Each structure stands twice: as C-alpha cells, then as structure tokens.
Amino acid sequence: MPENGRVSDVRHVLVLPDRDTAQEVADELSDRFGVAEAPQLVRDALAGEDDAEDAQWLVVVEDPDRRLDAAALDGFAAEYEGWLETP
C-alpha cells in the first residue's frame, strides 16, 4: 500500500509587498539561485480586501531536487521587504 501524505516535490513560497517587487524577485531568482523553471506569481488578497493595493504577492518556486536553502531564500526575500512562508 502506498504511503499517503509524502510529498516528493518541494515548493517555496516567498511573500512580497506588491506585484512589481514580486516580479523583480522572480526575475532575480534565476541569476542568484540558478532557478531554471520560471517561478509563479500569485496575488494573495487579504481577507475581506478587494483593493489590489491591499494584496500581497506570492512567488512560488518549485524545488523538486531540494537544492534551495530555505534560510537563503528567506534572507533574499527580506532584502525586498518580504519573507519565506513556512509550511
């Protein structure tokens, strides 16, 4: 019987204050960390908020080989007033 709940791929989620910053971070990930696959940008509206200005943006980075260092990603996001979301 297969084991349930085990995730083979790792996903890192960086939380950024706005879309422009998220795009800049996504672009920089390739140069700084060698991320080959383009990260996904996702708008994360705060509960009850409809205004785009009140939205955080997420940069989702797939890391199937588990080679990215979470502490380094968190520090990188902090340079842009963001953070690495912990699971």
Backbone atoms as SQL, in Angstrom:
CREATE TABLE atoms (id INTEGER PRIMARY KEY, chain TEXT, resi INTEGER, resn TEXT, atom TEXT, x REAL, y REAL, z REAL);
INSERT INTO atoms VALUES
  (1, 'A', 1, 'MET', 'N', 0.839, -1.169, 0.000),
  (2, 'A', 1, 'MET', 'CA', 0.000, 0.000, 0.000),
  (3, 'A', 1, 'MET', 'C', 0.890, 1.241, 0.000),
  (4, 'A', 2, 'PRO', 'N', 0.645, 2.218, -0.913),
  (5, 'A', 2, 'PRO', 'CA', 1.486, 3.413, -0.972),
  (6, 'A', 2, 'PRO', 'C', 1.327, 4.292, 0.260),
  (7, 'A', 3, 'GLU', 'N', 2.396, 4.972, 0.568),
  (8, 'A', 3, 'GLU', 'CA', 2.393, 5.868, 1.725),
  (9, 'A', 3, 'GLU', 'C', 1.698, 7.170, 1.357),
  (10, 'A', 4, 'ASN', 'N', 0.705, 7.564, 2.117),
  (11, 'A', 4, 'ASN', 'CA', -0.016, 8.811, 1.867),
  (12, 'A', 4, 'ASN', 'C', 0.653, 9.956, 2.597),
  (13, 'A', 5, 'GLY', 'N', 0.488, 11.146, 2.047),
  (14, 'A', 5, 'GLY', 'CA', 0.981, 12.333, 2.724),
  (15, 'A', 5, 'GLY', 'C', 2.410, 12.694, 2.400),
  (16, 'A', 6, 'ARG', 'N', 3.141, 11.871, 1.730),
  (17, 'A', 6, 'ARG', 'CA', 4.525, 12.187, 1.388),
  (18, 'A', 6, 'ARG', 'C', 4.552, 13.021, 0.111),
  (19, 'A', 7, 'VAL', 'N', 5.237, 14.114, 0.157),
  (20, 'A', 7, 'VAL', 'CA', 5.332, 14.999, -0.998),
  (21, 'A', 7, 'VAL', 'C', 6.734, 14.876, -1.563),
  (22, 'A', 8, 'SER', 'N', 6.824, 14.542, -2.855),
  (23, 'A', 8, 'SER', 'CA', 8.136, 14.364, -3.456),
  (24, 'A', 8, 'SER', 'C', 8.727, 15.698, -3.906),
  (25, 'A', 9, 'ASP', 'N', 7.874, 16.636, -4.274),
  (26, 'A', 9, 'ASP', 'CA', 8.354, 17.938, -4.715),
  (27, 'A', 9, 'ASP', 'C', 8.265, 18.940, -3.571),
  (28, 'A', 10, 'VAL', 'N', 9.200, 19.854, -3.563),
  (29, 'A', 10, 'VAL', 'CA', 9.202, 20.903, -2.551),
  (30, 'A', 10, 'VAL', 'C', 8.842, 22.209, -3.237),
  (31, 'A', 11, 'ARG', 'N', 8.035, 22.979, -2.574),
  (32, 'A', 11, 'ARG', 'CA', 7.606, 24.275, -3.092),
  (33, 'A', 11, 'ARG', 'C', 7.939, 25.326, -2.036),
  (34, 'A', 12, 'HIS', 'N', 8.608, 26.377, -2.461),
  (35, 'A', 12, 'HIS', 'CA', 8.920, 27.503, -1.580),
  (36, 'A', 12, 'HIS', 'C', 8.010, 28.666, -1.977),
  (37, 'A', 13, 'VAL', 'N', 7.475, 29.353, -0.980),
  (38, 'A', 13, 'VAL', 'CA', 6.589, 30.481, -1.239),
  (39, 'A', 13, 'VAL', 'C', 7.176, 31.721, -0.573),
  (40, 'A', 14, 'LEU', 'N', 7.543, 32.689, -1.405),
  (41, 'A', 14, 'LEU', 'CA', 8.054, 33.956, -0.906),
  (42, 'A', 14, 'LEU', 'C', 6.910, 34.966, -0.947),
  (43, 'A', 15, 'VAL', 'N', 6.718, 35.694, 0.142),
  (44, 'A', 15, 'VAL', 'CA', 5.649, 36.675, 0.258),
  (45, 'A', 15, 'VAL', 'C', 6.265, 38.057, 0.088),
  (46, 'A', 16, 'LEU', 'N', 5.727, 38.828, -0.874),
  (47, 'A', 16, 'LEU', 'CA', 6.251, 40.156, -1.175),
  (48, 'A', 16, 'LEU', 'C', 5.144, 41.199, -1.088),
  (49, 'A', 17, 'PRO', 'N', 5.515, 42.471, -0.889),
  (50, 'A', 17, 'PRO', 'CA', 4.513, 43.502, -0.639),
  (51, 'A', 17, 'PRO', 'C', 3.684, 43.937, -1.853),
  (52, 'A', 18, 'ASP', 'N', 4.218, 43.780, -3.073),
  (53, 'A', 18, 'ASP', 'CA', 3.463, 44.230, -4.245),
  (54, 'A', 18, 'ASP', 'C', 3.920, 43.471, -5.486),
  (55, 'A', 19, 'ARG', 'N', 3.168, 43.665, -6.568),
  (56, 'A', 19, 'ARG', 'CA', 3.422, 42.903, -7.790),
  (57, 'A', 19, 'ARG', 'C', 4.782, 43.241, -8.416),
  (58, 'A', 20, 'ASP', 'N', 5.129, 44.514, -8.467),
  (59, 'A', 20, 'ASP', 'CA', 6.411, 44.897, -9.075),
  (60, 'A', 20, 'ASP', 'C', 7.582, 44.260, -8.340),
  (61, 'A', 21, 'THR', 'N', 7.512, 44.263, -7.023),
  (62, 'A', 21, 'THR', 'CA', 8.568, 43.639, -6.226),
  (63, 'A', 21, 'THR', 'C', 8.600, 42.140, -6.456),
  (64, 'A', 22, 'ALA', 'N', 7.429, 41.514, -6.510),
  (65, 'A', 22, 'ALA', 'CA', 7.361, 40.074, -6.752),
  (66, 'A', 22, 'ALA', 'C', 7.974, 39.730, -8.107),
  (67, 'A', 23, 'GLN', 'N', 7.689, 40.541, -9.131),
  (68, 'A', 23, 'GLN', 'CA', 8.255, 40.286, -10.456),
  (69, 'A', 23, 'GLN', 'C', 9.769, 40.437, -10.439),
  (70, 'A', 24, 'GLU', 'N', 10.256, 41.439, -9.733),
  (71, 'A', 24, 'GLU', 'CA', 11.701, 41.650, -9.624),
  (72, 'A', 24, 'GLU', 'C', 12.372, 40.453, -8.937),
  (73, 'A', 25, 'VAL', 'N', 11.759, 39.977, -7.866),
  (74, 'A', 25, 'VAL', 'CA', 12.289, 38.815, -7.149),
  (75, 'A', 25, 'VAL', 'C', 12.279, 37.590, -8.051),
  (76, 'A', 26, 'ALA', 'N', 11.186, 37.372, -8.760),
  (77, 'A', 26, 'ALA', 'CA', 11.084, 36.215, -9.658),
  (78, 'A', 26, 'ALA', 'C', 12.176, 36.263, -10.728),
  (79, 'A', 27, 'ASP', 'N', 12.419, 37.448, -11.282),
  (80, 'A', 27, 'ASP', 'CA', 13.462, 37.600, -12.298),
  (81, 'A', 27, 'ASP', 'C', 14.849, 37.337, -11.727),
  (82, 'A', 28, 'GLU', 'N', 15.086, 37.787, -10.510),
  (83, 'A', 28, 'GLU', 'CA', 16.395, 37.661, -9.870),
  (84, 'A', 28, 'GLU', 'C', 16.699, 36.235, -9.405),
  (85, 'A', 29, 'LEU', 'N', 15.661, 35.437, -9.144),
  (86, 'A', 29, 'LEU', 'CA', 15.869, 34.068, -8.642),
  (87, 'A', 29, 'LEU', 'C', 16.742, 33.227, -9.562),
  (88, 'A', 30, 'SER', 'N', 16.577, 33.396, -10.861),
  (89, 'A', 30, 'SER', 'CA', 17.376, 32.634, -11.812),
  (90, 'A', 30, 'SER', 'C', 18.855, 32.966, -11.693),
  (91, 'A', 31, 'ASP', 'N', 19.164, 34.264, -11.644),
  (92, 'A', 31, 'ASP', 'CA', 20.561, 34.693, -11.555),
  (93, 'A', 31, 'ASP', 'C', 21.182, 34.337, -10.214),
  (94, 'A', 32, 'ARG', 'N', 20.444, 34.559, -9.157),
  (95, 'A', 32, 'ARG', 'CA', 21.010, 34.407, -7.816),
  (96, 'A', 32, 'ARG', 'C', 21.041, 32.967, -7.330),
  (97, 'A', 33, 'PHE', 'N', 19.998, 32.187, -7.669),
  (98, 'A', 33, 'PHE', 'CA', 19.889, 30.831, -7.140),
  (99, 'A', 33, 'PHE', 'C', 19.901, 29.752, -8.218),
  (100, 'A', 34, 'GLY', 'N', 19.984, 30.158, -9.474),
  (101, 'A', 34, 'GLY', 'CA', 20.011, 29.185, -10.551),
  (102, 'A', 34, 'GLY', 'C', 18.691, 28.464, -10.763),
  (103, 'A', 35, 'VAL', 'N', 17.592, 29.114, -10.405),
  (104, 'A', 35, 'VAL', 'CA', 16.272, 28.513, -10.594),
  (105, 'A', 35, 'VAL', 'C', 16.007, 28.436, -12.089),
  (106, 'A', 36, 'ALA', 'N', 15.792, 27.219, -12.595),
  (107, 'A', 36, 'ALA', 'CA', 15.614, 27.015, -14.030),
  (108, 'A', 36, 'ALA', 'C', 14.177, 27.268, -14.470),
  (109, 'A', 37, 'GLU', 'N', 13.222, 26.770, -13.703),
  (110, 'A', 37, 'GLU', 'CA', 11.814, 26.926, -14.058),
  (111, 'A', 37, 'GLU', 'C', 11.315, 28.276, -13.566),
  (112, 'A', 38, 'ALA', 'N', 10.591, 28.980, -14.416),
  (113, 'A', 38, 'ALA', 'CA', 10.086, 30.306, -14.039),
  (114, 'A', 38, 'ALA', 'C', 9.150, 30.199, -12.843),
  (115, 'A', 39, 'PRO', 'N', 9.402, 30.989, -11.805),
  (116, 'A', 39, 'PRO', 'CA', 8.510, 30.986, -10.639),
  (117, 'A', 39, 'PRO', 'C', 7.117, 31.502, -11.020),
  (118, 'A', 40, 'GLN', 'N', 6.136, 31.089, -10.267),
  (119, 'A', 40, 'GLN', 'CA', 4.762, 31.518, -10.488),
  (120, 'A', 40, 'GLN', 'C', 4.460, 32.699, -9.569),
  (121, 'A', 41, 'LEU', 'N', 3.832, 33.739, -10.101),
  (122, 'A', 41, 'LEU', 'CA', 3.392, 34.885, -9.302),
  (123, 'A', 41, 'LEU', 'C', 1.903, 34.737, -9.032),
  (124, 'A', 42, 'VAL', 'N', 1.526, 34.914, -7.764),
  (125, 'A', 42, 'VAL', 'CA', 0.139, 34.748, -7.359),
  (126, 'A', 42, 'VAL', 'C', -0.257, 35.915, -6.462),
  (127, 'A', 43, 'ARG', 'N', -1.389, 36.526, -6.757),
  (128, 'A', 43, 'ARG', 'CA', -1.909, 37.607, -5.911),
  (129, 'A', 43, 'ARG', 'C', -2.581, 36.973, -4.702),
  (130, 'A', 44, 'ASP', 'N', -2.253, 37.456, -3.525),
  (131, 'A', 44, 'ASP', 'CA', -2.810, 36.927, -2.279),
  (132, 'A', 44, 'ASP', 'C', -3.542, 38.057, -1.570),
  (133, 'A', 45, 'ALA', 'N', -4.825, 38.242, -1.922),
  (134, 'A', 45, 'ALA', 'CA', -5.615, 39.316, -1.308),
  (135, 'A', 45, 'ALA', 'C', -5.838, 39.009, 0.160),
  (136, 'A', 46, 'LEU', 'N', -5.735, 40.027, 0.967),
  (137, 'A', 46, 'LEU', 'CA', -6.001, 39.872, 2.386),
  (138, 'A', 46, 'LEU', 'C', -7.500, 39.653, 2.580),
  (139, 'A', 47, 'ALA', 'N', -7.868, 38.908, 3.565),
  (140, 'A', 47, 'ALA', 'CA', -9.272, 38.582, 3.814),
  (141, 'A', 47, 'ALA', 'C', -10.129, 39.840, 3.875),
  (142, 'A', 48, 'GLY', 'N', -11.183, 39.868, 3.064),
  (143, 'A', 48, 'GLY', 'CA', -12.109, 40.986, 3.080),
  (144, 'A', 48, 'GLY', 'C', -11.648, 42.187, 2.280),
  (145, 'A', 49, 'GLU', 'N', -10.516, 42.123, 1.647),
  (146, 'A', 49, 'GLU', 'CA', -9.993, 43.261, 0.893),
  (147, 'A', 49, 'GLU', 'C', -10.187, 43.032, -0.600),
  (148, 'A', 50, 'ASP', 'N', -10.767, 44.013, -1.276),
  (149, 'A', 50, 'ASP', 'CA', -10.959, 43.932, -2.718),
  (150, 'A', 50, 'ASP', 'C', -9.958, 44.789, -3.479),
  (151, 'A', 51, 'ASP', 'N', -9.341, 45.722, -2.812),
  (152, 'A', 51, 'ASP', 'CA', -8.429, 46.667, -3.431),
  (153, 'A', 51, 'ASP', 'C', -7.088, 45.987, -3.713),
  (154, 'A', 52, 'ALA', 'N', -6.623, 46.077, -4.947),
  (155, 'A', 52, 'ALA', 'CA', -5.350, 45.456, -5.323),
  (156, 'A', 52, 'ALA', 'C', -4.183, 46.008, -4.514),
  (157, 'A', 53, 'GLU', 'N', -4.331, 47.229, -4.017),
  (158, 'A', 53, 'GLU', 'CA', -3.258, 47.825, -3.221),
  (159, 'A', 53, 'GLU', 'C', -3.092, 47.104, -1.878),
  (160, 'A', 54, 'ASP', 'N', -4.116, 46.392, -1.437),
  (161, 'A', 54, 'ASP', 'CA', -4.059, 45.688, -0.166),
  (162, 'A', 54, 'ASP', 'C', -3.675, 44.223, -0.333),
  (163, 'A', 55, 'ALA', 'N', -3.132, 43.885, -1.464),
  (164, 'A', 55, 'ALA', 'CA', -2.780, 42.492, -1.735),
  (165, 'A', 55, 'ALA', 'C', -1.279, 42.283, -1.578),
  (166, 'A', 56, 'GLN', 'N', -0.939, 41.149, -1.043),
  (167, 'A', 56, 'GLN', 'CA', 0.448, 40.704, -1.060),
  (168, 'A', 56, 'GLN', 'C', 0.597, 39.853, -2.314),
  (169, 'A', 57, 'TRP', 'N', 1.822, 39.678, -2.747),
  (170, 'A', 57, 'TRP', 'CA', 2.077, 38.826, -3.896),
  (171, 'A', 57, 'TRP', 'C', 2.994, 37.695, -3.477),
  (172, 'A', 58, 'LEU', 'N', 2.716, 36.522, -3.992),
  (173, 'A', 58, 'LEU', 'CA', 3.493, 35.334, -3.695),
  (174, 'A', 58, 'LEU', 'C', 4.320, 34.962, -4.912),
  (175, 'A', 59, 'VAL', 'N', 5.553, 34.561, -4.656),
  (176, 'A', 59, 'VAL', 'CA', 6.403, 33.997, -5.692),
  (177, 'A', 59, 'VAL', 'C', 6.590, 32.534, -5.306),
  (178, 'A', 60, 'VAL', 'N', 6.057, 31.653, -6.127),
  (179, 'A', 60, 'VAL', 'CA', 6.079, 30.221, -5.848),
  (180, 'A', 60, 'VAL', 'C', 7.204, 29.599, -6.661),
  (181, 'A', 61, 'VAL', 'N', 8.140, 28.956, -5.953),
  (182, 'A', 61, 'VAL', 'CA', 9.323, 28.366, -6.570),
  (183, 'A', 61, 'VAL', 'C', 9.285, 26.856, -6.358),
  (184, 'A', 62, 'GLU', 'N', 9.272, 26.122, -7.444),
  (185, 'A', 62, 'GLU', 'CA', 9.322, 24.661, -7.356),
  (186, 'A', 62, 'GLU', 'C', 10.781, 24.242, -7.155),
  (187, 'A', 63, 'ASP', 'N', 10.999, 23.303, -6.251),
  (188, 'A', 63, 'ASP', 'CA', 12.352, 22.832, -5.926),
  (189, 'A', 63, 'ASP', 'C', 12.346, 21.307, -5.804),
  (190, 'A', 64, 'PRO', 'N', 12.085, 20.601, -6.920),
  (191, 'A', 64, 'PRO', 'CA', 11.955, 19.141, -6.857),
  (192, 'A', 64, 'PRO', 'C', 13.224, 18.432, -6.390),
  (193, 'A', 65, 'ASP', 'N', 14.375, 19.027, -6.606),
  (194, 'A', 65, 'ASP', 'CA', 15.635, 18.401, -6.199),
  (195, 'A', 65, 'ASP', 'C', 16.064, 18.803, -4.798),
  (196, 'A', 66, 'ARG', 'N', 15.273, 19.630, -4.151),
  (197, 'A', 66, 'ARG', 'CA', 15.546, 20.092, -2.787),
  (198, 'A', 66, 'ARG', 'C', 16.949, 20.687, -2.646),
  (199, 'A', 67, 'ARG', 'N', 17.309, 21.535, -3.585),
  (200, 'A', 67, 'ARG', 'CA', 18.645, 22.118, -3.554),
  (201, 'A', 67, 'ARG', 'C', 18.678, 23.560, -3.064),
  (202, 'A', 68, 'LEU', 'N', 17.513, 24.191, -2.947),
  (203, 'A', 68, 'LEU', 'CA', 17.465, 25.578, -2.481),
  (204, 'A', 68, 'LEU', 'C', 17.448, 25.636, -0.958),
  (205, 'A', 69, 'ASP', 'N', 18.237, 26.530, -0.405),
  (206, 'A', 69, 'ASP', 'CA', 18.337, 26.695, 1.035),
  (207, 'A', 69, 'ASP', 'C', 17.254, 27.659, 1.517),
  (208, 'A', 70, 'ALA', 'N', 16.395, 27.189, 2.408),
  (209, 'A', 70, 'ALA', 'CA', 15.279, 27.999, 2.898),
  (210, 'A', 70, 'ALA', 'C', 15.766, 29.273, 3.581),
  (211, 'A', 71, 'ALA', 'N', 16.823, 29.189, 4.373),
  (212, 'A', 71, 'ALA', 'CA', 17.335, 30.378, 5.071),
  (213, 'A', 71, 'ALA', 'C', 17.844, 31.414, 4.065),
  (214, 'A', 72, 'ALA', 'N', 18.490, 30.961, 3.016),
  (215, 'A', 72, 'ALA', 'CA', 18.985, 31.880, 1.989),
  (216, 'A', 72, 'ALA', 'C', 17.818, 32.531, 1.247),
  (217, 'A', 73, 'LEU', 'N', 16.768, 31.766, 0.958),
  (218, 'A', 73, 'LEU', 'CA', 15.595, 32.330, 0.298),
  (219, 'A', 73, 'LEU', 'C', 14.901, 33.353, 1.198),
  (220, 'A', 74, 'ASP', 'N', 14.828, 33.061, 2.490),
  (221, 'A', 74, 'ASP', 'CA', 14.211, 33.985, 3.436),
  (222, 'A', 74, 'ASP', 'C', 15.006, 35.294, 3.495),
  (223, 'A', 75, 'GLY', 'N', 16.314, 35.183, 3.556),
  (224, 'A', 75, 'GLY', 'CA', 17.158, 36.374, 3.565),
  (225, 'A', 75, 'GLY', 'C', 17.032, 37.179, 2.277),
  (226, 'A', 76, 'PHE', 'N', 16.936, 36.481, 1.158),
  (227, 'A', 76, 'PHE', 'CA', 16.754, 37.130, -0.136),
  (228, 'A', 76, 'PHE', 'C', 15.430, 37.893, -0.162),
  (229, 'A', 77, 'ALA', 'N', 14.355, 37.250, 0.280),
  (230, 'A', 77, 'ALA', 'CA', 13.041, 37.903, 0.312),
  (231, 'A', 77, 'ALA', 'C', 13.061, 39.115, 1.242),
  (232, 'A', 78, 'ALA', 'N', 13.793, 39.008, 2.354),
  (233, 'A', 78, 'ALA', 'CA', 13.875, 40.114, 3.316),
  (234, 'A', 78, 'ALA', 'C', 14.513, 41.352, 2.687),
  (235, 'A', 79, 'GLU', 'N', 15.406, 41.151, 1.736),
  (236, 'A', 79, 'GLU', 'CA', 16.021, 42.283, 1.035),
  (237, 'A', 79, 'GLU', 'C', 14.970, 43.105, 0.286),
  (238, 'A', 80, 'TYR', 'N', 13.822, 42.484, 0.006),
  (239, 'A', 80, 'TYR', 'CA', 12.735, 43.134, -0.723),
  (240, 'A', 80, 'TYR', 'C', 11.516, 43.357, 0.181),
  (241, 'A', 81, 'GLU', 'N', 11.741, 43.390, 1.483),
  (242, 'A', 81, 'GLU', 'CA', 10.692, 43.594, 2.485),
  (243, 'A', 81, 'GLU', 'C', 9.661, 42.458, 2.473),
  (244, 'A', 82, 'GLY', 'N', 10.140, 41.248, 2.212),
  (245, 'A', 82, 'GLY', 'CA', 9.284, 40.080, 2.206),
  (246, 'A', 82, 'GLY', 'C', 9.823, 39.001, 3.116),
  (247, 'A', 83, 'TRP', 'N', 9.277, 37.803, 2.982),
  (248, 'A', 83, 'TRP', 'CA', 9.722, 36.675, 3.790),
  (249, 'A', 83, 'TRP', 'C', 9.377, 35.376, 3.076),
  (250, 'A', 84, 'LEU', 'N', 9.986, 34.296, 3.552),
  (251, 'A', 84, 'LEU', 'CA', 9.684, 32.959, 3.069),
  (252, 'A', 84, 'LEU', 'C', 8.605, 32.392, 3.974),
  (253, 'A', 85, 'GLU', 'N', 7.496, 32.000, 3.382),
  (254, 'A', 85, 'GLU', 'CA', 6.391, 31.411, 4.143),
  (255, 'A', 85, 'GLU', 'C', 6.804, 30.021, 4.620),
  (256, 'A', 86, 'THR', 'N', 6.550, 29.723, 5.868),
  (257, 'A', 86, 'THR', 'CA', 6.877, 28.401, 6.392),
  (258, 'A', 86, 'THR', 'C', 5.638, 27.509, 6.302),
  (259, 'A', 87, 'PRO', 'N', 5.855, 26.231, 5.999),
  (260, 'A', 87, 'PRO', 'CA', 4.714, 25.325, 5.826),
  (261, 'A', 87, 'PRO', 'C', 3.936, 25.112, 7.126);
